[in-house]
XYZ file of C-alpha atoms in Angstrom:
723
model
C 101.719 114.426 33.225
C 99.730 113.040 36.123
C 99.398 115.319 39.133
C 101.529 114.454 42.152
C 99.452 113.513 45.195
C 101.060 113.829 48.640
C 99.570 111.395 51.110
C 99.544 112.228 54.826
C 102.205 110.472 56.859
C 101.089 107.348 58.716
C 101.360 108.131 62.421
C 102.606 105.123 64.392
C 102.286 104.955 68.185
C 103.592 102.530 70.769
C 100.909 100.373 72.321
C 103.107 98.415 74.739
C 105.788 99.515 77.243
C 108.656 98.126 75.146
C 109.684 99.823 71.920
C 108.739 97.865 68.834
C 106.983 98.061 65.524
C 104.116 100.033 66.982
C 100.588 100.389 65.653
C 99.158 102.917 63.163
C 97.168 105.518 65.094
C 94.123 104.744 62.970
C 94.013 101.292 64.616
C 94.480 102.489 68.214
C 91.234 102.676 70.261
C 92.277 105.579 72.475
C 92.791 109.333 72.484
C 96.624 109.151 72.504
C 98.461 112.455 72.834
C 101.987 112.753 71.419
C 104.670 115.321 72.226
C 107.934 115.629 70.251
C 111.249 117.203 71.172
C 110.670 120.215 68.904
C 107.601 121.215 70.898
C 109.529 121.048 74.165
C 112.360 123.095 72.693
C 109.988 125.792 71.428
C 108.449 126.622 74.812
C 111.490 126.335 77.131
C 109.444 125.121 80.072
C 111.212 124.572 83.376
C 109.691 121.147 84.063
C 107.768 118.425 82.268
C 104.769 118.876 84.522
C 104.668 122.563 83.595
C 104.646 121.705 79.859
C 101.893 119.106 80.288
C 99.695 121.485 82.290
C 99.857 124.152 79.582
C 99.449 121.915 76.537
C 97.841 118.491 77.032
C 94.131 117.667 77.315
C 92.759 116.808 80.773
C 96.116 117.516 82.476
C 96.470 119.879 85.452
C 99.027 120.279 88.198
C 98.733 120.769 91.954
C 101.513 122.472 93.861
C 101.318 120.975 97.352
C 104.999 121.249 98.221
C 105.926 124.708 96.987
C 108.673 123.550 94.624
C 108.268 123.510 90.813
C 110.024 120.151 90.482
C 107.636 118.496 92.937
C 104.242 119.237 91.453
C 101.487 116.618 91.319
C 100.471 115.869 87.727
C 96.754 115.066 87.367
C 95.352 113.448 84.230
C 91.671 112.654 83.936
C 91.530 112.839 87.738
C 94.444 110.439 88.317
C 97.780 111.454 89.747
C 101.514 110.942 89.225
C 103.279 112.636 92.108
C 106.711 112.739 93.742
C 105.154 112.987 97.186
C 104.622 110.012 99.460
C 101.042 109.902 100.650
C 99.554 110.765 97.257
C 97.528 107.830 95.868
C 99.099 107.184 92.457
C 97.067 106.316 89.385
C 99.387 106.769 86.395
C 102.357 104.666 85.261
C 105.419 106.264 83.687
C 107.955 104.525 81.427
C 111.283 105.689 80.050
C 112.565 103.582 77.126
C 110.314 100.746 78.271
C 111.393 100.833 81.942
C 108.805 101.662 84.557
C 110.071 104.592 86.636
C 107.380 104.796 89.277
C 109.573 104.235 92.327
C 108.778 100.888 94.040
C 108.510 102.566 97.446
C 105.256 104.482 97.171
C 104.911 104.386 93.358
C 106.013 108.038 93.328
C 107.347 109.688 90.131
C 110.420 111.879 90.525
C 110.114 114.359 87.657
C 113.507 115.846 88.463
C 115.630 112.852 87.511
C 115.414 112.730 83.683
C 116.762 115.755 81.735
C 114.093 117.225 79.434
C 116.552 117.768 76.588
C 117.127 113.986 76.420
C 113.481 113.369 75.435
C 112.750 112.530 71.800
C 109.057 111.706 72.112
C 106.345 111.250 74.713
C 102.966 109.555 74.418
C 100.174 109.911 76.953
C 97.953 106.856 76.702
C 94.562 107.119 78.435
C 92.537 104.558 80.336
C 93.223 101.418 82.319
C 95.238 99.800 79.521
C 96.286 96.481 81.124
C 99.271 96.026 78.804
C 101.073 98.769 80.778
C 100.749 96.810 83.968
C 100.133 97.685 87.574
C 99.128 101.200 88.610
C 97.743 102.051 85.168
C 94.363 103.123 86.557
C 93.894 106.273 84.506
C 96.677 106.257 81.962
C 100.336 105.722 81.094
C 103.099 108.059 79.987
C 105.688 106.486 77.657
C 108.885 108.504 77.144
C 111.439 107.685 74.452
C 114.910 109.228 74.646
C 117.071 110.566 71.819
C 119.769 108.691 69.939
C 122.677 109.768 67.748
C 120.921 109.076 64.435
C 117.717 110.947 65.192
C 119.527 113.798 66.956
C 122.900 114.378 65.240
C 125.085 117.340 66.042
C 125.328 119.292 69.235
C 124.227 122.386 71.015
C 124.947 124.355 74.196
C 122.455 126.575 75.986
C 122.504 129.028 78.912
C 119.634 131.028 80.333
C 118.747 133.149 83.330
C 116.177 135.476 84.763
C 113.645 135.866 87.560
C 114.334 134.636 91.092
C 117.979 134.048 90.380
C 117.217 131.127 88.098
C 120.195 130.189 85.942
C 120.653 127.037 83.883
C 123.038 125.557 81.379
C 122.974 122.446 79.233
C 124.964 120.719 76.521
C 124.102 117.813 74.245
C 125.882 115.971 71.467
C 124.813 113.189 69.140
C 126.401 111.526 66.169
C 127.480 108.362 64.410
C 130.670 106.315 64.519
C 131.089 104.405 61.292
C 128.028 102.832 59.736
C 126.726 100.903 62.749
C 127.340 102.939 65.920
C 125.698 106.096 67.144
C 125.856 107.962 70.430
C 124.007 110.659 72.324
C 124.950 112.455 75.558
C 123.606 115.412 77.491
C 124.165 117.142 80.814
C 122.611 120.105 82.535
C 122.776 122.153 85.708
C 120.166 124.520 87.077
C 119.856 126.692 90.151
C 116.687 128.501 91.143
C 116.534 130.797 94.169
C 112.768 130.333 94.209
C 110.035 132.969 93.987
C 109.013 132.283 97.594
C 111.031 132.150 100.783
C 112.901 128.888 101.349
C 112.011 127.142 98.071
C 115.379 127.036 96.357
C 116.204 124.305 93.820
C 119.509 122.871 92.657
C 119.308 120.327 89.839
C 122.096 118.386 88.121
C 121.333 115.717 85.495
C 123.244 113.592 82.991
C 122.194 111.041 80.356
C 123.948 109.106 77.637
C 123.215 106.370 75.103
C 125.353 104.208 72.816
C 123.689 102.122 70.094
C 124.607 99.509 67.527
C 122.265 99.179 64.528
C 122.234 97.160 61.331
C 119.509 96.085 58.943
C 117.894 93.707 61.461
C 119.244 94.512 64.928
C 119.430 97.380 67.394
C 121.373 97.098 70.633
C 121.732 99.991 73.046
C 123.091 100.846 76.453
C 121.771 103.949 78.200
C 122.828 105.404 81.526
C 122.121 108.499 83.530
C 121.966 110.075 86.915
C 120.841 113.058 88.943
C 121.847 114.832 92.129
C 119.169 117.302 93.210
C 118.230 119.365 96.252
C 114.679 120.703 96.311
C 113.395 122.990 99.055
C 109.657 123.455 99.557
C 107.647 126.164 101.277
C 104.576 123.979 102.003
C 101.020 125.245 101.825
C 100.216 128.361 103.863
C 97.032 129.425 105.706
C 94.839 131.963 104.002
C 95.655 134.357 106.853
C 99.287 134.311 105.577
C 98.326 135.628 102.135
C 99.293 139.146 103.178
C 102.726 137.895 102.090
C 102.393 135.028 99.663
C 106.142 134.430 99.644
C 106.414 133.355 103.278
C 106.736 129.736 104.360
C 104.527 128.184 107.026
C 107.504 126.468 108.697
C 110.945 125.560 107.428
C 113.243 123.877 106.535
C 111.655 121.371 104.178
C 114.209 119.690 101.907
C 113.983 116.767 99.549
C 117.221 115.339 98.102
C 117.326 112.844 95.243
C 120.495 111.086 94.177
C 119.855 108.659 91.332
C 121.747 106.441 88.893
C 120.310 104.095 86.262
C 121.432 101.738 83.518
C 119.303 100.211 80.733
C 120.328 97.589 78.175
C 117.907 97.276 75.248
C 117.764 95.048 72.209
C 115.571 94.602 69.167
C 115.891 92.060 66.352
C 113.813 91.333 63.237
C 114.010 87.676 62.288
C 111.968 88.626 59.212
C 109.654 91.401 58.130
C 106.966 89.693 60.183
C 108.751 88.622 63.370
C 110.344 91.005 65.872
C 111.830 90.230 69.289
C 112.663 93.059 71.715
C 113.714 93.214 75.326
C 115.520 95.104 78.013
C 117.364 94.758 81.299
C 117.683 97.589 83.778
C 119.097 98.654 87.133
C 118.070 101.777 89.058
C 119.434 103.200 92.302
C 117.742 106.007 94.232
C 118.640 107.631 97.531
C 115.957 109.983 98.792
C 116.522 112.053 101.910
C 113.715 114.145 103.302
C 113.828 116.732 106.092
C 110.639 118.394 107.247
C 109.505 120.669 110.086
C 106.254 119.966 111.917
C 104.058 121.301 114.699
C 103.567 119.463 118.007
C 99.835 118.768 117.907
C 99.907 117.829 121.631
C 101.161 121.266 122.685
C 99.525 122.278 125.965
C 98.298 118.796 126.849
C 98.609 117.560 130.424
C 99.988 114.132 131.279
C 98.946 111.866 134.148
C 101.458 113.507 136.489
C 100.191 117.008 135.760
C 103.028 117.957 133.461
C 102.259 120.318 130.576
C 103.631 119.608 127.118
C 105.460 122.808 126.044
C 107.341 121.366 123.070
C 106.490 123.473 120.014
C 107.464 121.188 117.180
C 109.848 118.667 115.686
C 112.143 118.079 112.776
C 111.664 114.801 110.957
C 114.219 113.049 108.781
C 113.807 110.007 106.569
C 116.101 108.219 104.167
C 114.886 105.796 101.514
C 117.450 103.805 99.555
C 116.055 101.711 96.715
C 117.757 99.333 94.343
C 115.448 98.100 91.591
C 116.159 95.812 88.687
C 114.338 93.731 86.156
C 113.720 93.029 82.528
C 111.163 92.541 79.781
C 110.881 90.418 76.676
C 108.385 91.002 73.879
C 107.526 89.153 70.652
C 105.644 90.780 67.786
C 104.160 88.705 64.939
C 102.703 90.229 61.775
C 100.713 87.897 59.576
C 97.317 86.473 58.761
C 94.633 85.103 61.045
C 91.670 83.468 59.312
C 92.943 85.183 56.197
C 92.820 88.602 57.838
C 95.754 90.944 58.565
C 96.816 90.522 62.170
C 99.362 91.905 64.637
C 100.037 89.847 67.761
C 102.217 91.138 70.584
C 103.042 89.088 73.679
C 105.439 89.834 76.465
C 106.635 89.205 79.986
C 108.040 91.655 82.525
C 109.767 91.043 85.861
C 110.509 93.869 88.318
C 112.222 93.436 91.710
C 113.140 96.114 94.237
C 114.717 96.309 97.668
C 114.219 99.412 99.786
C 115.513 100.452 103.176
C 113.617 103.051 105.125
C 115.065 104.826 108.166
C 113.227 107.615 109.964
C 114.054 109.737 112.996
C 112.789 112.861 114.729
C 114.195 115.746 116.746
C 112.477 118.046 119.207
C 112.380 121.649 118.005
C 111.220 125.148 118.792
C 110.183 127.850 116.328
C 111.829 131.218 115.845
C 109.849 134.370 115.120
C 110.282 133.572 111.400
C 108.960 130.007 112.003
C 112.309 128.266 111.496
C 112.338 124.939 113.335
C 115.497 124.892 115.472
C 116.498 121.464 116.743
C 116.863 120.628 120.437
C 119.233 117.744 121.077
C 119.816 114.916 118.666
C 117.625 112.880 116.346
C 115.858 109.883 117.888
C 115.313 106.808 115.668
C 111.657 105.960 115.026
C 111.580 103.395 112.222
C 114.067 101.088 110.548
C 112.426 98.871 107.935
C 113.231 97.012 104.759
C 110.779 96.277 101.978
C 111.060 93.930 99.037
C 108.773 94.112 96.020
C 108.562 91.459 93.323
C 106.245 91.857 90.342
C 105.516 89.570 87.394
C 103.474 90.579 84.381
C 102.493 88.481 81.350
C 100.592 90.249 78.592
C 99.212 89.739 75.102
C 97.606 92.147 72.627
C 96.105 91.265 69.229
C 94.948 93.717 66.569
C 92.860 91.992 63.875
C 91.781 93.846 60.717
C 88.261 92.489 60.262
C 87.885 94.475 57.037
C 89.896 97.310 55.464
C 87.798 99.673 57.629
C 87.336 97.777 60.929
C 89.998 96.718 63.462
C 89.329 94.631 66.612
C 91.909 94.790 69.422
C 91.908 92.248 72.268
C 94.392 92.557 75.124
C 95.010 91.091 78.531
C 97.620 90.989 81.233
C 98.154 88.880 84.340
C 99.944 90.718 87.142
C 101.229 89.263 90.385
C 102.654 91.649 92.941
C 104.282 90.676 96.231
C 105.384 93.090 98.915
C 107.349 92.060 102.030
C 107.970 94.422 104.919
C 110.495 93.673 107.637
C 111.401 95.439 110.860
C 115.158 95.976 111.179
C 115.089 97.742 114.553
C 114.054 94.728 116.612
C 111.453 96.771 118.457
C 108.556 96.735 115.931
C 108.071 93.035 115.132
C 104.399 93.593 114.283
C 105.565 95.654 111.340
C 106.626 92.460 109.541
C 104.268 91.594 106.715
C 103.979 89.650 103.479
C 101.291 90.705 101.006
C 100.497 89.254 97.597
C 98.033 90.591 95.012
C 97.224 89.146 91.606
C 94.707 89.645 88.837
C 94.087 89.177 85.123
C 92.948 92.405 83.476
C 91.282 92.354 80.012
C 90.750 94.985 77.316
C 88.793 95.135 74.082
C 88.708 97.891 71.453
C 87.092 98.482 68.066
C 88.203 101.011 65.403
C 86.261 102.174 62.352
C 88.036 104.001 59.527
C 85.426 104.485 56.758
C 87.540 107.036 54.871
C 91.116 108.262 55.094
C 91.478 110.951 57.720
C 88.631 109.752 59.981
C 88.643 107.266 62.848
C 85.952 106.323 65.341
C 86.646 103.954 68.212
C 85.269 102.402 71.382
C 87.098 100.500 74.082
C 86.714 98.830 77.477
C 89.665 97.973 79.723
C 90.542 97.077 83.282
C 93.537 97.644 85.525
C 94.801 97.003 89.041
C 96.879 98.947 91.532
C 98.367 96.900 94.355
C 98.797 98.815 97.639
C 102.359 100.016 98.063
C 104.578 99.242 101.044
C 104.047 102.708 102.458
C 100.277 102.240 102.219
C 100.300 98.757 103.684
C 102.395 99.929 106.664
C 100.311 103.014 107.333
C 96.672 101.893 107.320
C 95.574 102.029 110.960
C 93.412 105.028 111.972
C 94.434 104.395 115.603
C 98.130 104.827 114.737
C 98.536 107.451 111.992
C 101.868 107.958 110.243
C 103.920 111.060 109.607
C 104.658 110.780 105.927
C 107.279 110.030 105.030
C 108.478 109.494 108.555
C 107.244 106.341 110.205
C 105.669 102.915 109.834
C 103.493 100.884 112.155
C 101.761 97.494 111.997
C 98.497 97.826 110.124
C 95.493 96.009 108.670
C 95.734 94.876 105.084
C 94.397 96.996 102.244
C 92.572 95.723 99.187
C 93.924 96.339 95.679
C 92.273 99.050 93.623
C 90.441 97.814 90.506
C 89.705 100.162 87.618
C 87.221 99.680 84.801
C 87.208 102.148 81.900
C 84.868 102.757 78.988
C 85.949 105.198 76.265
C 84.574 106.204 72.894
C 85.826 108.851 70.542
C 86.549 110.169 67.076
C 89.464 111.939 65.439
C 90.219 113.161 61.994
C 92.039 115.411 59.584
C 90.546 118.097 57.362
C 92.815 119.044 54.506
C 96.533 119.280 55.107
C 96.529 121.604 58.122
C 93.631 120.777 60.414
C 93.284 117.947 62.926
C 90.563 117.362 65.502
C 89.544 114.854 68.175
C 86.684 114.177 70.555
C 86.512 111.591 73.351
C 84.213 110.589 76.188
C 85.231 108.251 78.992
C 84.204 106.807 82.343
C 86.575 105.103 84.814
C 85.180 103.504 87.957
C 87.482 102.414 90.785
C 86.543 99.747 93.274
C 88.192 99.875 96.725
C 89.963 103.152 95.925
C 92.710 104.099 98.381
C 92.889 107.545 99.934
C 95.225 109.172 102.441
C 93.135 110.408 105.376
C 95.045 113.285 106.920
C 94.943 114.688 110.446
C 94.406 118.429 109.985
C 96.474 119.264 113.046
C 99.620 117.565 111.815
C 101.405 115.895 108.943
C 99.984 112.607 110.107
C 97.333 110.363 108.581
C 96.646 106.887 107.315
C 95.572 105.052 104.184
C 92.266 103.285 103.786
C 90.001 101.819 101.148
C 87.130 104.275 100.672
C 84.871 102.268 98.381
C 84.054 103.275 94.825
C 85.111 106.457 93.038
C 84.440 107.572 89.478
C 86.132 109.792 86.943
C 84.204 110.578 83.778
C 84.456 113.324 81.222
C 84.906 114.550 77.690
C 87.847 115.890 75.669
C 87.543 118.158 72.621
C 90.588 119.369 70.701
C 91.583 120.820 67.400
C 94.565 122.366 65.660
C 94.858 124.262 62.416
C 97.174 126.560 60.491
C 96.324 129.995 59.059
C 99.369 130.899 57.034
C 102.086 131.801 59.572
C 99.694 131.352 62.542
C 99.133 127.966 64.171
C 96.173 127.621 66.546
C 95.538 124.767 68.989
C 92.479 124.734 71.267
C 91.203 122.098 73.715
C 88.472 121.727 76.298
C 88.402 119.046 79.001
C 85.648 118.143 81.449
C 86.461 115.859 84.381
C 83.678 114.796 86.737
C 85.535 113.120 89.653
C 83.246 111.951 92.458
C 82.978 109.507 95.324
C 80.402 106.774 94.739
C 80.302 105.291 98.259
C 79.509 106.677 101.698
C 82.283 106.790 104.279
C 83.349 108.788 107.300
C 86.646 110.532 107.895
C 88.063 112.610 110.720
C 88.371 116.237 109.553
C 87.882 118.559 112.568
C 89.174 121.545 110.571
C 86.113 121.168 108.326
C 83.433 123.635 109.431
C 80.788 120.972 108.723
C 82.378 118.408 111.087
C 80.326 116.982 113.943
C 81.221 117.219 117.631
C 83.690 114.341 117.202
C 85.427 116.056 114.311
C 84.038 113.670 111.685
C 82.473 114.341 108.323
C 80.460 111.988 106.134
C 81.296 111.701 102.474
C 78.366 110.757 100.251
C 77.995 109.509 96.676
C 78.242 112.455 94.321
C 80.650 114.480 96.437
C 83.538 115.763 94.310
C 87.059 114.495 94.843
C 89.288 117.388 96.032
C 92.014 118.839 93.858
C 90.524 117.966 90.455
C 89.128 120.879 88.402
C 85.999 120.066 86.426
C 86.727 122.363 83.478
C 89.973 123.172 81.677
C 90.463 125.208 78.499
C 93.832 125.543 76.748
C 94.846 127.696 73.821
C 98.203 127.556 72.031
C 99.230 130.090 69.369
C 102.384 129.750 67.242
C 103.213 132.687 65.016
C 106.110 132.701 62.539
C 106.653 136.476 62.367
C 109.572 136.014 59.972
C 111.540 132.960 58.778
C 113.840 133.579 61.759
C 111.446 134.820 64.430
C 108.853 132.615 66.198
C 106.434 133.798 68.871
C 104.229 131.532 70.980
C 101.484 131.956 73.561
C 99.725 129.611 75.965
C 96.484 130.516 77.738
C 95.203 128.042 80.341
C 91.970 128.381 82.278
C 90.832 125.932 84.909
C 87.863 125.950 87.253
C 87.988 125.826 91.033
C 88.701 122.787 93.218
C 87.828 121.596 96.701
C 90.561 121.344 99.342
C 91.709 118.080 100.850
C 89.824 117.524 104.070
C 86.681 118.874 102.382
C 85.762 115.577 100.798
C 82.125 116.254 101.780
C 82.230 119.574 99.855
C 80.587 121.467 102.742
C 83.383 123.429 104.399
C 82.604 127.129 104.769
C 85.750 128.129 102.881
C 84.277 126.671 99.717
C 86.329 125.950 96.625
C 89.748 127.286 95.797
C 89.064 129.696 92.950
C 89.789 128.926 89.333
C 92.194 131.040 87.323
C 93.541 132.018 83.911
C 97.269 131.984 83.152
C 98.915 133.411 80.052
C 102.511 132.518 79.099
C 104.665 133.779 76.217
C 107.710 132.333 74.473
C 109.914 133.656 71.673
C 112.995 132.608 69.776
C 115.036 134.418 67.170
C 117.614 132.707 64.970
C 120.407 135.200 64.409
C 122.282 132.672 62.280
C 121.819 129.011 61.418
C 123.791 128.135 64.557
C 123.054 130.940 66.970
C 119.649 131.554 68.608
C 118.304 133.752 71.391
C 115.086 132.947 73.224
C 112.890 134.336 75.941
C 109.868 133.249 77.953
C 107.374 134.856 80.326
C 105.097 132.921 82.671
C 101.966 134.309 84.329
C 102.084 137.379 82.090
C 99.343 139.228 83.923
C 100.774 138.390 87.378
C 97.675 136.524 88.479
C 97.434 135.640 92.179
C 96.193 132.086 92.340
C 96.459 128.732 94.085
C 96.415 125.293 92.506
C 96.046 123.227 95.691
C 94.390 123.390 99.104
C 94.037 121.427 102.302
C 92.128 122.068 105.531
C 94.252 122.277 108.666
C 94.994 123.957 111.949
C 97.155 127.075 112.015
C 99.452 127.125 115.062
C 101.001 130.502 114.180
C 98.416 133.095 115.226
C 100.645 135.238 117.405
C 101.925 138.695 116.404
C 103.459 138.597 112.909
C 102.379 134.965 112.541
C 104.456 133.683 115.450
C 103.782 130.430 117.341
C 100.667 130.284 119.477
C 100.155 126.574 119.990
C 97.568 127.031 122.714
C 95.084 128.589 120.294
C 95.257 126.881 116.901
C 92.736 128.117 114.344
C 91.040 125.998 111.684
C 91.874 127.370 108.245
C 92.093 126.499 104.597
C 95.742 126.169 103.578
C 96.641 126.856 99.931
C 99.591 126.345 97.624
C 100.143 129.807 96.033
C 101.266 129.867 92.443
C 104.320 131.715 91.201
C 103.999 135.393 90.170
C 105.105 136.713 86.804
C 108.594 135.561 85.796
C 110.777 136.213 82.736
C 113.903 134.556 81.382
C 116.248 134.970 78.435
C 118.805 132.616 76.989
C 121.111 131.821 74.105
C 121.688 128.597 72.225
C 124.581 127.669 69.933
C 124.390 124.619 67.696
C 126.980 122.768 65.638
C 127.022 119.861 63.209
């Protein structure tokens, strides 16, 4: 009898925001990284950002806020962050819906429950098909359904810092055409540091109809979360890494969303898909700040003795829109061809209200309010975005594939003053551009692919950037708006070339090199004495690097290893005010020159993942992550005497033991060797130099502030599953 030959499965990835037929990975000119639900389940990470930082190439996190749910995620030197004031460079989609919030393009990682995720794909580069803000990459998340995730399970866990969590999920089918999936979870974390407690509550559900040709689904979810942050602290505070600089700092997110999706095959060669969505978000932020004018004398000889202030802001956003996409499989000039075209419309209305309250600081640096809150800003913004895209993959020969793509984006942002006292705030800004892409794949033999690609993207300035762009009138983010000069859109141009392959049945490898250049990049220029600053175009910047990765299996031991190099530099000369920088001139200014490294982005990252099946029921895993040092914000000229924030190595462990088919216990340890480290830094003035770090506003000291990382933590949990 003839021997049975098992062919490797054909890996299909999504190459557009909407779900559809997809494209075989061998024909995709990019180093796409895919994560499946099983990998998330195995490691029991607290947040998505934490999982990415430990496992994906060229991904790191920066903890600027002191809360694990509010970390900045950096990929190839581009950022997706929940914090206003962070220039965003990555777009994020959930089931084809863009979830970068219209007000500031921020990404709230705390809204979607991790257990609802079926698959994630991290797509690199300025792929224009993914629309605005895709300067450095896009993250596409697909949620579970009742057919792919049947049965149910309940899970509870607890451990260090009073962290306790519980979740439940259930999926299944109803008859031959309906399936459903639902999940809910609650989590409470007392926080490893002072005043950085978290309370998270999330729900998600999906109902689908499917037959041979059609899929219709309705998905809905929501979240109600309270996240406290401890801010960065001066290096002089590191005698007690748990202490907060000032407090309270609280971020509340209340969200609800609804998505209607449809997909229909008119034939084996024609597919039409689309969606409609509505999202509601209410974000309330409370922060404590120093009075940078403490001790100043007014024209009448009065001395300002106010120590600080409490700032409050509320952003309410209603966003809605839809997409339609047509996929055609057929022949072009007698060659196999896949043509995808689509249109997307996104509209959002946001109200922004900010107020402030005078305050004094206690000996523990709590900001205690004096009197009531005084309104500062009352504004409405309206964003309307239109995108029309097309992508064509033509098989020139059985071994060569040419991909041509393009997208036209038009983005309009209107800002209106609702208070009646800031009429100059009113503005109407429109940005538009056609962004092209071209890629070429070569597959000479099964299990090997080489590719090269060039693509362009655009990021239109957000409302918060447009309304906070005057150096003479800096803003307290996220606390006030003023009338400002217009900003230019950011244009990205990316080259990438790479190879990937498979050796035998157990080994995969990949290598990629890329360069992304931004024209008219936008940066937030901060005032080191306060939370204030402004946005400006700073000329050209460049991110370039390499990615090397491999994974193999040695019997019961799986080994994954990756190395990433990111060279992120400014390519233009510009001047910023940074008086806390030791290299500043007499006016407090520093000059940034071409070649200076962009703060916050480590040049080198090495990641190791080990999976060991000790027995058929017992799995043990380990992550080791090393990253090199970074410069602090405010040290854009790389000359401050404090130098870089040191690199570090973190080792994490995870374990699960299946007692029965249905019952499982698991455990995890983070920062096994209790490394003291910081992932983020910023130059600033320390106003708390009195005894025991009490307020001394008359003698602020320039220091490097850092975001300390969490010490060693350990958690255990149980999971029970049913059919």
